[in-house]
Short mmCIF file of C-alpha atoms in Angstrom, two decimals:
data_model
loop_
_atom_site.label_atom_id
_atom_site.label_comp_id
_atom_site.label_asym_id
_atom_site.label_seq_id
_atom_site.Cartn_x
_atom_site.Cartn_y
_atom_site.Cartn_z
CA MET A 205 19.59 21.93 -13.18
CA GLY A 206 19.25 19.50 -10.26
CA LYS A 207 17.05 16.46 -10.11
CA LEU A 208 13.91 16.43 -7.96
CA TYR A 209 13.20 13.39 -5.81
CA VAL A 210 9.72 12.90 -4.37
CA VAL A 211 10.48 10.71 -1.39
CA GLY A 212 8.06 8.59 0.63
CA ILE A 213 9.70 8.33 4.05
CA GLY A 214 7.32 5.66 5.37
CA PRO A 215 5.68 5.94 8.80
CA GLY A 216 8.22 8.32 10.29
CA GLY A 217 10.76 6.26 12.20
CA LEU A 218 14.10 6.35 10.35
CA ASP A 219 14.32 2.55 10.39
CA TYR A 220 11.22 2.26 8.25
CA MET A 221 12.62 4.35 5.40
CA THR A 222 13.94 2.48 2.40
CA ILE A 223 17.67 2.59 1.75
CA LYS A 224 16.90 4.37 -1.52
CA ALA A 225 14.94 7.09 0.31
CA VAL A 226 17.87 7.69 2.66
CA LYS A 227 20.28 7.86 -0.28
CA ALA A 228 18.07 10.32 -2.17
CA ILE A 229 17.94 12.66 0.82
CA GLU A 230 21.67 12.32 1.41
CA GLU A 231 22.28 13.18 -2.23
CA SER A 232 20.04 16.24 -2.12
CA ASP A 233 21.21 19.78 -1.47
CA ILE A 234 17.77 21.02 -0.52
CA VAL A 235 14.96 19.26 1.37
CA VAL A 236 11.36 20.46 1.16
CA GLY A 237 8.45 19.26 3.29
CA TYR A 238 5.80 19.84 5.88
CA THR A 239 7.40 20.94 9.16
CA LYS A 240 6.47 17.78 11.09
CA TYR A 241 7.88 15.47 8.42
CA ILE A 242 11.11 17.45 8.34
CA GLU A 243 11.40 16.88 12.11
CA MET A 244 11.17 13.10 11.59
CA ILE A 245 14.21 12.96 9.34
CA LYS A 246 16.30 15.57 11.16
CA PRO A 247 19.34 13.28 11.57
CA LEU A 248 19.67 13.20 7.76
CA LEU A 249 19.57 16.96 7.25
CA ASP A 250 22.99 18.15 8.43
CA GLY A 251 24.34 20.83 6.14
CA LYS A 252 21.32 20.88 3.86
CA LYS A 253 19.06 23.77 3.03
CA VAL A 254 15.61 23.03 4.41
CA TYR A 255 12.37 24.56 3.20
CA SER A 256 9.44 23.63 5.45
CA THR A 257 5.92 24.99 5.57
CA GLY A 258 2.62 24.34 7.34
CA MET A 259 0.05 21.82 6.12
CA MET A 260 -1.93 24.19 3.93
CA GLY A 261 0.81 25.44 1.65
CA GLU A 262 1.08 22.35 -0.54
CA GLU A 263 0.78 23.97 -3.93
CA ALA A 264 3.19 26.74 -2.98
CA ARG A 265 5.58 24.16 -1.54
CA CYS A 266 5.59 22.11 -4.77
CA GLN A 267 6.09 25.26 -6.84
CA GLU A 268 9.03 26.23 -4.67
CA ALA A 269 10.50 22.71 -4.83
CA LEU A 270 10.39 22.76 -8.63
CA ARG A 271 11.93 26.23 -8.71
CA LEU A 272 14.72 25.14 -6.34
CA THR A 273 15.99 22.55 -8.83
CA SER A 274 17.77 25.51 -10.46
CA GLU A 275 19.92 25.64 -7.31
CA GLY A 276 20.69 21.94 -6.83
CA THR A 277 19.23 18.50 -6.21
CA VAL A 278 15.97 18.67 -4.28
CA ALA A 279 14.09 16.11 -2.16
CA VAL A 280 10.41 16.68 -1.42
CA VAL A 281 9.40 14.44 1.48
CA SER A 282 6.01 12.92 2.32
CA THR A 283 5.20 10.41 5.04
CA GLY A 284 4.02 6.99 3.94
CA ASP A 285 4.19 6.42 0.21
CA ALA A 286 4.65 9.72 -1.64
CA GLY A 287 2.38 8.29 -4.35
CA ILE A 288 -0.64 7.61 -2.09
CA TYR A 289 -2.25 10.87 -0.93
CA GLY A 290 1.33 12.25 -0.92
CA MET A 291 3.26 14.89 -2.86
CA ALA A 292 4.03 12.89 -6.02
CA GLY A 293 0.80 13.80 -7.80
CA LEU A 294 0.99 17.54 -7.31
CA ILE A 295 4.68 17.66 -8.30
CA LEU A 296 4.03 15.73 -11.52
CA GLU A 297 0.94 17.80 -12.28
CA MET A 298 2.90 21.03 -11.93
CA LYS A 299 6.25 20.01 -13.35
CA LYS A 300 7.49 21.34 -16.68
CA ASP A 301 10.91 20.12 -17.85
CA GLU A 302 12.38 19.27 -14.44
CA GLU A 303 13.65 15.70 -13.99
CA VAL A 304 11.53 14.02 -11.30
CA GLU A 305 11.94 10.60 -9.67
CA VAL A 306 9.31 9.21 -7.31
CA ILE A 307 10.66 6.97 -4.54
CA PRO A 308 7.91 4.84 -3.02
CA GLY A 309 7.62 4.21 0.70
CA VAL A 310 5.67 2.06 3.13
CA THR A 311 2.14 3.47 3.06
CA ALA A 312 0.26 4.19 6.30
CA SER A 313 -2.17 1.27 6.01
CA SER A 314 0.75 -1.17 5.73
CA SER A 315 2.44 0.36 8.78
CA ALA A 316 -0.73 0.35 10.86
CA GLY A 317 -1.60 -3.16 9.72
CA SER A 318 1.78 -4.56 10.69
CA ILE A 319 1.43 -3.65 14.34
CA VAL A 320 -2.04 -5.12 14.89
CA GLY A 321 -1.54 -8.42 13.03
CA ALA A 322 -2.26 -9.10 9.37
CA PRO A 323 -5.51 -7.31 8.55
CA LEU A 324 -4.74 -6.53 4.87
CA MET A 325 -4.13 -10.06 3.63
CA HIS A 326 -6.94 -10.06 1.09
CA ASP A 327 -8.39 -7.49 -1.33
CA ASN A 328 -8.24 -4.12 0.37
CA CYS A 329 -8.79 -0.43 -0.24
CA ASN A 330 -7.65 2.93 1.02
CA ILE A 331 -10.27 5.66 1.43
CA SER A 332 -9.65 9.16 2.73
CA LEU A 333 -12.52 10.68 4.70
CA SER A 334 -11.21 14.18 4.08
CA ASP A 335 -13.73 16.22 2.10
CA LEU A 336 -11.33 19.09 1.47
CA MET A 337 -11.08 18.10 -2.17
CA THR A 338 -13.73 15.37 -2.61
CA PRO A 339 -17.49 15.80 -2.12
CA TYR A 340 -18.73 13.96 0.98
CA GLU A 341 -21.47 12.22 -1.01
CA ASP A 342 -18.81 10.62 -3.24
CA ILE A 343 -16.88 9.47 -0.17
CA LYS A 344 -19.98 7.85 1.38
CA LYS A 345 -20.85 6.11 -1.87
CA ARG A 346 -17.32 4.73 -2.08
CA VAL A 347 -17.43 3.47 1.51
CA LYS A 348 -20.72 1.70 0.79
CA LEU A 349 -19.44 0.01 -2.38
CA ALA A 350 -16.21 -1.06 -0.64
CA ALA A 351 -18.22 -2.57 2.21
CA GLU A 352 -20.54 -4.34 -0.22
CA GLY A 353 -17.50 -5.65 -2.16
CA ASP A 354 -16.13 -7.18 1.05
CA PHE A 355 -12.92 -5.18 0.90
CA ILE A 356 -10.81 -4.65 3.98
CA ILE A 357 -11.13 -0.87 4.36
CA SER A 358 -8.35 1.44 5.58
CA LEU A 359 -9.65 4.90 6.42
CA TYR A 360 -7.08 7.70 6.04
CA ASN A 361 -7.74 11.11 7.64
CA PRO A 362 -10.68 9.61 9.56
CA LYS A 363 -11.62 12.59 11.66
CA SER A 364 -11.05 16.30 12.03
CA LYS A 365 -12.74 19.05 13.99
CA GLY A 366 -14.65 20.27 10.97
CA ARG A 367 -16.25 16.86 10.30
CA PRO A 368 -16.46 15.00 13.62
CA HIS A 369 -19.34 12.72 12.54
CA TYR A 370 -18.01 11.39 9.18
CA LEU A 371 -16.21 8.45 10.75
CA ARG A 372 -19.28 7.43 12.76
CA GLU A 373 -21.35 7.60 9.58
CA ALA A 374 -18.80 5.60 7.58
CA ILE A 375 -18.76 2.89 10.24
CA ASP A 376 -22.58 2.79 10.23
CA ILE A 377 -22.56 2.28 6.46
CA ILE A 378 -19.99 -0.52 6.70
CA LYS A 379 -21.93 -2.18 9.56
CA GLU A 380 -24.78 -2.96 7.15
CA TYR A 381 -22.41 -5.42 5.40
CA ARG A 382 -20.51 -6.85 8.38
CA ASN A 383 -21.22 -8.86 11.52
CA GLU A 384 -20.94 -7.10 14.87
CA ASP A 385 -17.74 -9.04 15.66
CA THR A 386 -15.81 -7.79 12.60
CA PRO A 387 -12.42 -6.56 13.81
CA VAL A 388 -11.54 -2.88 13.71
CA ALA A 389 -8.04 -1.52 14.34
CA ILE A 390 -7.46 2.00 15.60
CA VAL A 391 -3.81 2.91 15.17
CA LYS A 392 -2.23 6.21 16.07
CA HIS A 393 1.35 7.13 15.09
CA ALA A 394 2.16 3.66 13.74
CA LEU A 395 5.88 2.82 13.93
CA ARG A 396 6.91 6.21 15.25
CA GLU A 397 7.09 8.02 18.56
CA GLY A 398 3.77 7.96 20.38
CA GLN A 399 2.48 4.74 18.81
CA GLU A 400 -0.88 3.56 20.19
CA ALA A 401 -2.95 0.69 18.82
CA THR A 402 -6.28 -0.87 19.77
CA VAL A 403 -8.13 -3.77 18.21
CA CYS A 404 -11.88 -3.85 18.87
CA THR A 405 -14.94 -4.96 16.93
CA ILE A 406 -17.26 -2.95 14.76
CA GLY A 407 -19.97 -3.57 17.37
CA THR A 408 -17.95 -2.01 20.20
CA PHE A 409 -16.15 0.62 18.13
CA ASP A 410 -15.83 3.98 19.87
CA ASP A 411 -14.66 6.87 17.73
CA SER A 412 -13.76 9.13 20.65
CA ILE A 413 -10.08 8.13 20.62
CA VAL A 414 -9.70 8.74 16.89
CA ASP A 415 -8.10 11.89 15.50
CA MET A 416 -6.63 13.05 12.18
CA MET A 417 -3.34 11.23 12.89
CA THR A 418 -5.12 7.88 13.28
CA MET A 419 -5.62 5.05 10.80
CA VAL A 420 -8.81 3.00 11.13
CA ILE A 421 -8.89 -0.45 9.48
CA ILE A 422 -12.11 -2.45 9.19
CA GLY A 423 -11.94 -6.16 8.34
CA ASN A 424 -13.76 -8.12 5.64
CA THR A 425 -16.39 -10.75 6.44
CA LYS A 426 -13.70 -13.39 7.10
CA SER A 427 -11.46 -11.31 9.39
CA TYR A 428 -11.19 -12.42 13.00
CA ILE A 429 -9.36 -11.69 16.22
CA LYS A 430 -6.91 -14.26 17.61
CA ASP A 431 -5.23 -13.48 20.94
CA GLY A 432 -5.68 -9.78 20.32
CA LEU A 433 -4.34 -9.94 16.75
CA PHE A 434 -6.45 -8.79 13.80
CA ILE A 435 -6.11 -11.42 11.05
CA THR A 436 -7.72 -11.66 7.62
CA PRO A 437 -7.27 -15.12 6.11
CA ARG A 438 -5.58 -14.98 2.75
CA GLY A 439 -7.78 -17.60 1.20
CA TYR A 440 -11.46 -18.09 1.73
CA LYS A 441 -11.00 -21.84 1.51
CA LEU A 442 -8.17 -22.00 4.02
CA GLU A 443 -9.40 -23.35 7.33
CA ASN A 444 -6.09 -23.81 9.13
CA LYS A 445 -6.27 -21.34 12.00
CA MET B 240 13.41 -19.75 21.64
CA GLY B 241 14.18 -17.31 18.86
CA LYS B 242 11.97 -14.56 17.56
CA LEU B 243 10.29 -14.85 14.17
CA TYR B 244 10.33 -11.85 11.84
CA VAL B 245 7.94 -11.75 8.90
CA VAL B 246 9.77 -9.39 6.58
CA GLY B 247 8.38 -7.53 3.58
CA ILE B 248 11.40 -6.95 1.36
CA GLY B 249 9.63 -4.56 -1.03
CA PRO B 250 9.89 -4.92 -4.83
CA GLY B 251 13.11 -6.92 -4.83
CA GLY B 252 15.97 -4.51 -5.34
CA LEU B 253 18.00 -4.25 -2.12
CA ASP B 254 17.75 -0.45 -2.17
CA TYR B 255 14.00 -0.62 -1.79
CA MET B 256 14.09 -2.61 1.45
CA THR B 257 13.56 -0.68 4.66
CA ILE B 258 16.50 -0.36 7.02
CA LYS B 259 14.48 -2.32 9.57
CA ALA B 260 14.01 -5.20 7.11
CA VAL B 261 17.75 -5.36 6.47
CA LYS B 262 18.45 -5.32 10.22
CA ALA B 263 15.93 -8.10 10.89
CA ILE B 264 17.54 -10.34 8.28
CA GLU B 265 21.02 -9.53 9.55
CA GLU B 266 19.89 -10.41 13.06
CA SER B 267 18.39 -13.72 11.98
CA ASP B 268 20.15 -17.08 12.09
CA ILE B 269 17.76 -18.70 9.64
CA VAL B 270 16.01 -17.23 6.58
CA VAL B 271 12.94 -18.87 5.08
CA GLY B 272 11.28 -17.99 1.78
CA TYR B 273 10.28 -18.80 -1.75
CA THR B 274 13.38 -19.58 -3.83
CA LYS B 275 13.11 -16.50 -6.08
CA TYR B 276 12.78 -14.13 -3.12
CA ILE B 277 15.79 -15.68 -1.44
CA GLU B 278 17.79 -14.97 -4.62
CA MET B 279 16.87 -11.27 -4.40
CA ILE B 280 18.40 -10.83 -0.96
CA LYS B 281 21.42 -13.11 -1.46
CA PRO B 282 24.00 -10.46 -0.44
CA LEU B 283 22.43 -10.44 3.04
CA LEU B 284 22.56 -14.20 3.57
CA ASP B 285 26.24 -14.92 4.20
CA GLY B 286 26.66 -17.50 6.95
CA LYS B 287 22.95 -17.99 7.49
CA LYS B 288 20.94 -21.17 7.24
CA VAL B 289 18.50 -20.80 4.35
CA TYR B 290 15.29 -22.74 3.89
CA SER B 291 13.71 -22.13 0.50
CA THR B 292 10.85 -23.90 -1.24
CA GLY B 293 8.77 -23.59 -4.41
CA MET B 294 5.63 -21.45 -4.64
CA MET B 295 3.15 -24.10 -3.60
CA GLY B 296 4.60 -25.08 -0.25
CA GLU B 297 3.43 -22.06 1.70
CA GLU B 298 1.73 -23.80 4.58
CA ALA B 299 4.62 -26.21 5.00
CA ARG B 300 7.07 -23.33 4.80
CA CYS B 301 5.28 -21.40 7.56
CA GLN B 302 5.10 -24.53 9.71
CA GLU B 303 8.82 -25.05 9.27
CA ALA B 304 9.59 -21.39 9.99
CA LEU B 305 7.67 -21.56 13.27
CA ARG B 306 9.41 -24.82 14.21
CA LEU B 307 12.82 -23.34 13.43
CA THR B 308 12.41 -20.69 16.13
CA SER B 309 13.53 -23.45 18.49
CA GLU B 310 16.93 -23.22 16.78
CA GLY B 311 17.39 -19.45 16.60
CA THR B 312 15.99 -16.19 15.25
CA VAL B 313 14.11 -16.71 12.00
CA ALA B 314 13.19 -14.33 9.17
CA VAL B 315 10.42 -15.31 6.77
CA VAL B 316 10.65 -13.14 3.67
CA SER B 317 7.92 -12.02 1.26
CA THR B 318 8.23 -9.53 -1.59
CA GLY B 319 6.25 -6.32 -1.32
CA ASP B 320 4.53 -5.85 2.02
CA ALA B 321 4.45 -9.13 3.97
CA GLY B 322 0.99 -8.07 5.22
CA ILE B 323 -0.61 -7.70 1.76
CA TYR B 324 -1.05 -11.08 0.06
CA GLY B 325 2.22 -12.03 1.82
CA MET B 326 3.29 -14.45 4.54
CA ALA B 327 2.20 -12.48 7.61
CA GLY B 328 -1.35 -13.81 7.67
CA LEU B 329 -0.50 -17.51 7.44
CA ILE B 330 2.25 -17.20 10.07
CA LEU B 331 -0.09 -15.46 12.52
CA GLU B 332 -2.90 -17.91 11.78
CA MET B 333 -0.63 -20.86 12.51
CA LYS B 334 1.48 -19.49 15.35
CA LYS B 335 1.11 -20.77 18.92
CA ASP B 336 3.37 -19.15 21.52
CA GLU B 337 6.18 -18.05 19.21
CA GLU B 338 7.08 -14.34 19.29
CA VAL B 339 6.31 -12.84 15.88
CA GLU B 340 7.04 -9.34 14.54
CA VAL B 341 5.71 -8.23 11.16
CA ILE B 342 7.94 -5.75 9.31
CA PRO B 343 6.01 -3.93 6.58
CA GLY B 344 7.47 -3.21 3.16
CA VAL B 345 6.68 -1.26 0.03
CA THR B 346 3.75 -3.08 -1.57
CA ALA B 347 3.76 -3.93 -5.28
CA SER B 348 1.15 -1.35 -6.28
CA SER B 349 3.26 1.43 -4.71
CA SER B 350 6.38 0.21 -6.53
CA ALA B 351 4.61 -0.10 -9.86
CA GLY B 352 2.88 3.24 -9.38
CA SER B 353 6.11 5.08 -8.66
CA ILE B 354 7.67 4.24 -12.01
CA VAL B 355 4.74 5.31 -14.21
CA GLY B 356 3.87 8.57 -12.45
CA ALA B 357 1.42 9.06 -9.59
CA PRO B 358 -1.58 6.85 -10.38
CA LEU B 359 -2.59 6.05 -6.76
CA MET B 360 -3.08 9.58 -5.48
CA HIS B 361 -6.74 9.15 -4.61
CA ASP B 362 -8.85 6.35 -3.11
CA ASN B 363 -7.49 3.08 -4.42
CA CYS B 364 -7.80 -0.65 -4.01
CA ASN B 365 -5.79 -3.81 -4.47
CA ILE B 366 -7.55 -6.82 -6.00
CA SER B 367 -5.95 -10.18 -6.73
CA LEU B 368 -7.31 -11.98 -9.78
CA SER B 369 -6.03 -15.31 -8.49
CA ASP B 370 -8.92 -17.69 -7.90
CA LEU B 371 -6.79 -20.28 -6.11
CA MET B 372 -8.45 -19.37 -2.84
CA THR B 373 -11.28 -17.00 -3.80
CA PRO B 374 -14.26 -17.88 -6.02
CA TYR B 375 -14.09 -16.11 -9.39
CA GLU B 376 -17.64 -14.80 -9.02
CA ASP B 377 -16.59 -12.94 -5.84
CA ILE B 378 -13.59 -11.46 -7.65
CA LYS B 379 -15.73 -10.21 -10.54
CA LYS B 380 -18.26 -8.67 -8.16
CA ARG B 381 -15.47 -6.88 -6.34
CA VAL B 382 -14.00 -5.53 -9.58
CA LYS B 383 -17.42 -4.20 -10.58
CA LEU B 384 -18.03 -2.46 -7.24
CA ALA B 385 -14.52 -0.96 -7.24
CA ALA B 386 -15.08 0.39 -10.75
CA GLU B 387 -18.47 1.78 -9.79
CA GLY B 388 -16.93 3.39 -6.69
CA ASP B 389 -14.39 5.19 -8.89
CA PHE B 390 -11.43 3.58 -7.15
CA ILE B 391 -8.06 3.41 -8.82
CA ILE B 392 -7.68 -0.36 -9.19
CA SER B 393 -4.40 -2.28 -8.85
CA LEU B 394 -4.69 -5.85 -10.10
CA TYR B 395 -2.30 -8.32 -8.44
CA ASN B 396 -1.68 -11.72 -10.07
CA PRO B 397 -3.52 -10.55 -13.20
CA LYS B 398 -2.95 -13.55 -15.39
CA SER B 399 -1.83 -17.15 -15.32
CA LYS B 400 -2.00 -20.02 -17.77
CA GLY B 401 -4.96 -21.54 -15.99
CA ARG B 402 -7.09 -18.40 -16.29
CA PRO B 403 -5.92 -16.46 -19.37
CA HIS B 404 -9.23 -14.60 -19.85
CA TYR B 405 -9.83 -13.21 -16.32
CA LEU B 406 -7.88 -10.02 -16.94
CA ARG B 407 -9.72 -9.32 -20.20
CA GLU B 408 -13.03 -9.85 -18.40
CA ALA B 409 -12.01 -7.62 -15.49
CA ILE B 410 -11.04 -4.84 -17.89
CA ASP B 411 -14.36 -5.21 -19.71
CA ILE B 412 -16.23 -4.82 -16.41
CA ILE B 413 -14.22 -1.72 -15.49
CA LYS B 414 -14.76 -0.23 -18.96
CA GLU B 415 -18.46 0.12 -18.23
CA TYR B 416 -17.55 2.80 -15.66
CA ARG B 417 -14.65 4.55 -17.41
CA ASN B 418 -14.01 6.55 -20.56
CA GLU B 419 -11.93 4.95 -23.32
CA ASP B 420 -9.02 7.28 -22.52
CA THR B 421 -8.66 6.19 -18.88
CA PRO B 422 -4.97 5.44 -18.27
CA VAL B 423 -3.80 1.88 -17.64
CA ALA B 424 -0.30 0.97 -16.47
CA ILE B 425 1.25 -2.42 -17.19
CA VAL B 426 4.33 -2.88 -15.04
CA LYS B 427 6.54 -5.94 -14.96
CA HIS B 428 9.31 -6.43 -12.36
CA ALA B 429 8.93 -2.94 -10.90
CA LEU B 430 12.14 -1.65 -9.31
CA ARG B 431 14.08 -4.83 -9.86
CA GLU B 432 16.05 -6.51 -12.62
CA GLY B 433 14.06 -6.78 -15.83
CA GLN B 434 11.76 -3.80 -15.18
CA GLU B 435 9.35 -2.99 -18.02
CA ALA B 436 6.55 -0.46 -17.91
CA THR B 437 3.93 0.72 -20.37
CA VAL B 438 1.21 3.32 -19.99
CA CYS B 439 -1.74 2.96 -22.37
CA THR B 440 -5.47 3.63 -22.18
CA ILE B 441 -8.29 1.27 -21.33
CA GLY B 442 -9.46 1.64 -24.93
CA THR B 443 -6.16 0.45 -26.39
CA PHE B 444 -5.26 -2.03 -23.62
CA ASP B 445 -3.74 -5.25 -24.90
CA ASP B 446 -3.40 -8.06 -22.38
CA SER B 447 -0.95 -10.10 -24.41
CA ILE B 448 2.13 -8.66 -22.67
CA VAL B 449 0.75 -9.32 -19.19
CA ASP B 450 1.88 -12.30 -17.10
CA MET B 451 1.68 -13.37 -13.45
CA MET B 452 4.66 -11.13 -12.52
CA THR B 453 2.90 -8.01 -13.85
CA MET B 454 0.92 -5.35 -12.02
CA VAL B 455 -1.94 -3.70 -13.89
CA ILE B 456 -3.22 -0.34 -12.60
CA ILE B 457 -6.42 1.23 -13.94
CA GLY B 458 -7.13 4.91 -13.23
CA ASN B 459 -10.25 6.54 -11.81
CA THR B 460 -12.47 8.87 -13.85
CA LYS B 461 -10.13 11.83 -13.21
CA SER B 462 -6.85 10.12 -14.08
CA TYR B 463 -5.02 11.37 -17.15
CA ILE B 464 -1.79 10.97 -19.07
CA LYS B 465 0.69 13.86 -19.21
CA ASP B 466 3.85 13.42 -21.28
CA GLY B 467 3.61 9.65 -20.85
CA LEU B 468 3.04 9.87 -17.09
CA PHE B 469 -0.07 8.37 -15.46
CA ILE B 470 -1.41 10.93 -12.99
CA THR B 471 -4.48 10.87 -10.76
CA PRO B 472 -5.24 14.30 -9.33
CA ARG B 473 -5.36 14.25 -5.55
CA GLY B 474 -8.32 16.55 -5.31
CA TYR B 475 -11.32 16.60 -7.56
CA LYS B 476 -11.50 20.38 -7.25
CA LEU B 477 -7.87 20.97 -8.12
CA GLU B 478 -7.52 22.28 -11.66
CA ASN B 479 -3.84 23.17 -11.69
CA LYS B 480 -2.37 20.76 -14.21
#
């Protein structure tokens, strides 16, 4: 019976994978993942059996990945960190006696943050606005408490066609706890083909350029913009800008 | 004038660095960092000028790193993600016209999470218990709001000699919003030499084995332990365990 690796491939560009992630894929006979993620790591897939499916088949994909360990070593790939909104949870929930190793990756908020400055330097949180599996009321409550707690807030899955107004509403909630000039980063395809990044303020924020592939990061009360860079000071007492 | 890379080296083991991080260090003439971090990447440092200092000299170290760009390409290294409690913020705060590129890494909560299961699969936050630069009252308020918001909570810098009781107090605050059987992970030196990990519950949590080099992760209300693994279900509606 082969081992199963759950591999976080990071933002998508091969250079931002860990060496361990590359090794795990190289060592695997079979690679399983969402079609778009499989595309991103194509140069590593020569001679391997690939099992890719559309976004909605996650449970079936995990089931298949676990089954495939009877045929060899398997890598299930997720973008970002496989352990943050990735495939690690479902695989571990469904696994029986298969040997599973989770290989962490650079999560999407870290990738997005790195290209706009240093927004995540103090206490920070990741919130997904997707209500596919979480009631919207719970999401809004969480956004409010995070804003009140002065967290830097990274919004995953900020917008989709079925819920076009959630992001606007989240920003309105956060605005009650932030000045108008609080920095906001809008980052699309961080560190992969098609990268686009904008830094604006919560007062001028326009959600029209945001889609499901975007990460939105909102600063804490000490965050500021310096020459276009979004910076959160690490210490509240530090005044050396 | 050389470029300055701020490099997140991940947890410490060379295999968990991104390829980009390795390339940036290889490309650099001078490497700057805290002594212990420099040790971790020693195999990459042949023939390079190394500037290492103790933990407290961070501002001086950044100043020196920026100055050294006049002599060549410089890499400033941080463990984890350089943009999360790392060196990216201070460098960008202090920089003038130097060219700086931040290279993200696997942050400590992702590393710790990966070895105990999949604790961070839903909305999660990082909180540092260090009060060196943040008032303790603010930290406690943030812990309370994060617990109330049902975030999975990763505690960075959970304990030091100067504040031995903060962790105990933080856990007591979180307990008001969690059942006794909520999983807690205590992870020391994740994915590097000396790794130790324990999964217990918030009811049986004992802070005596925790030190400054430890990461403590507390689950949300849906987290559970399965065969010793700490799992947070990704979706609240998902019942397939």
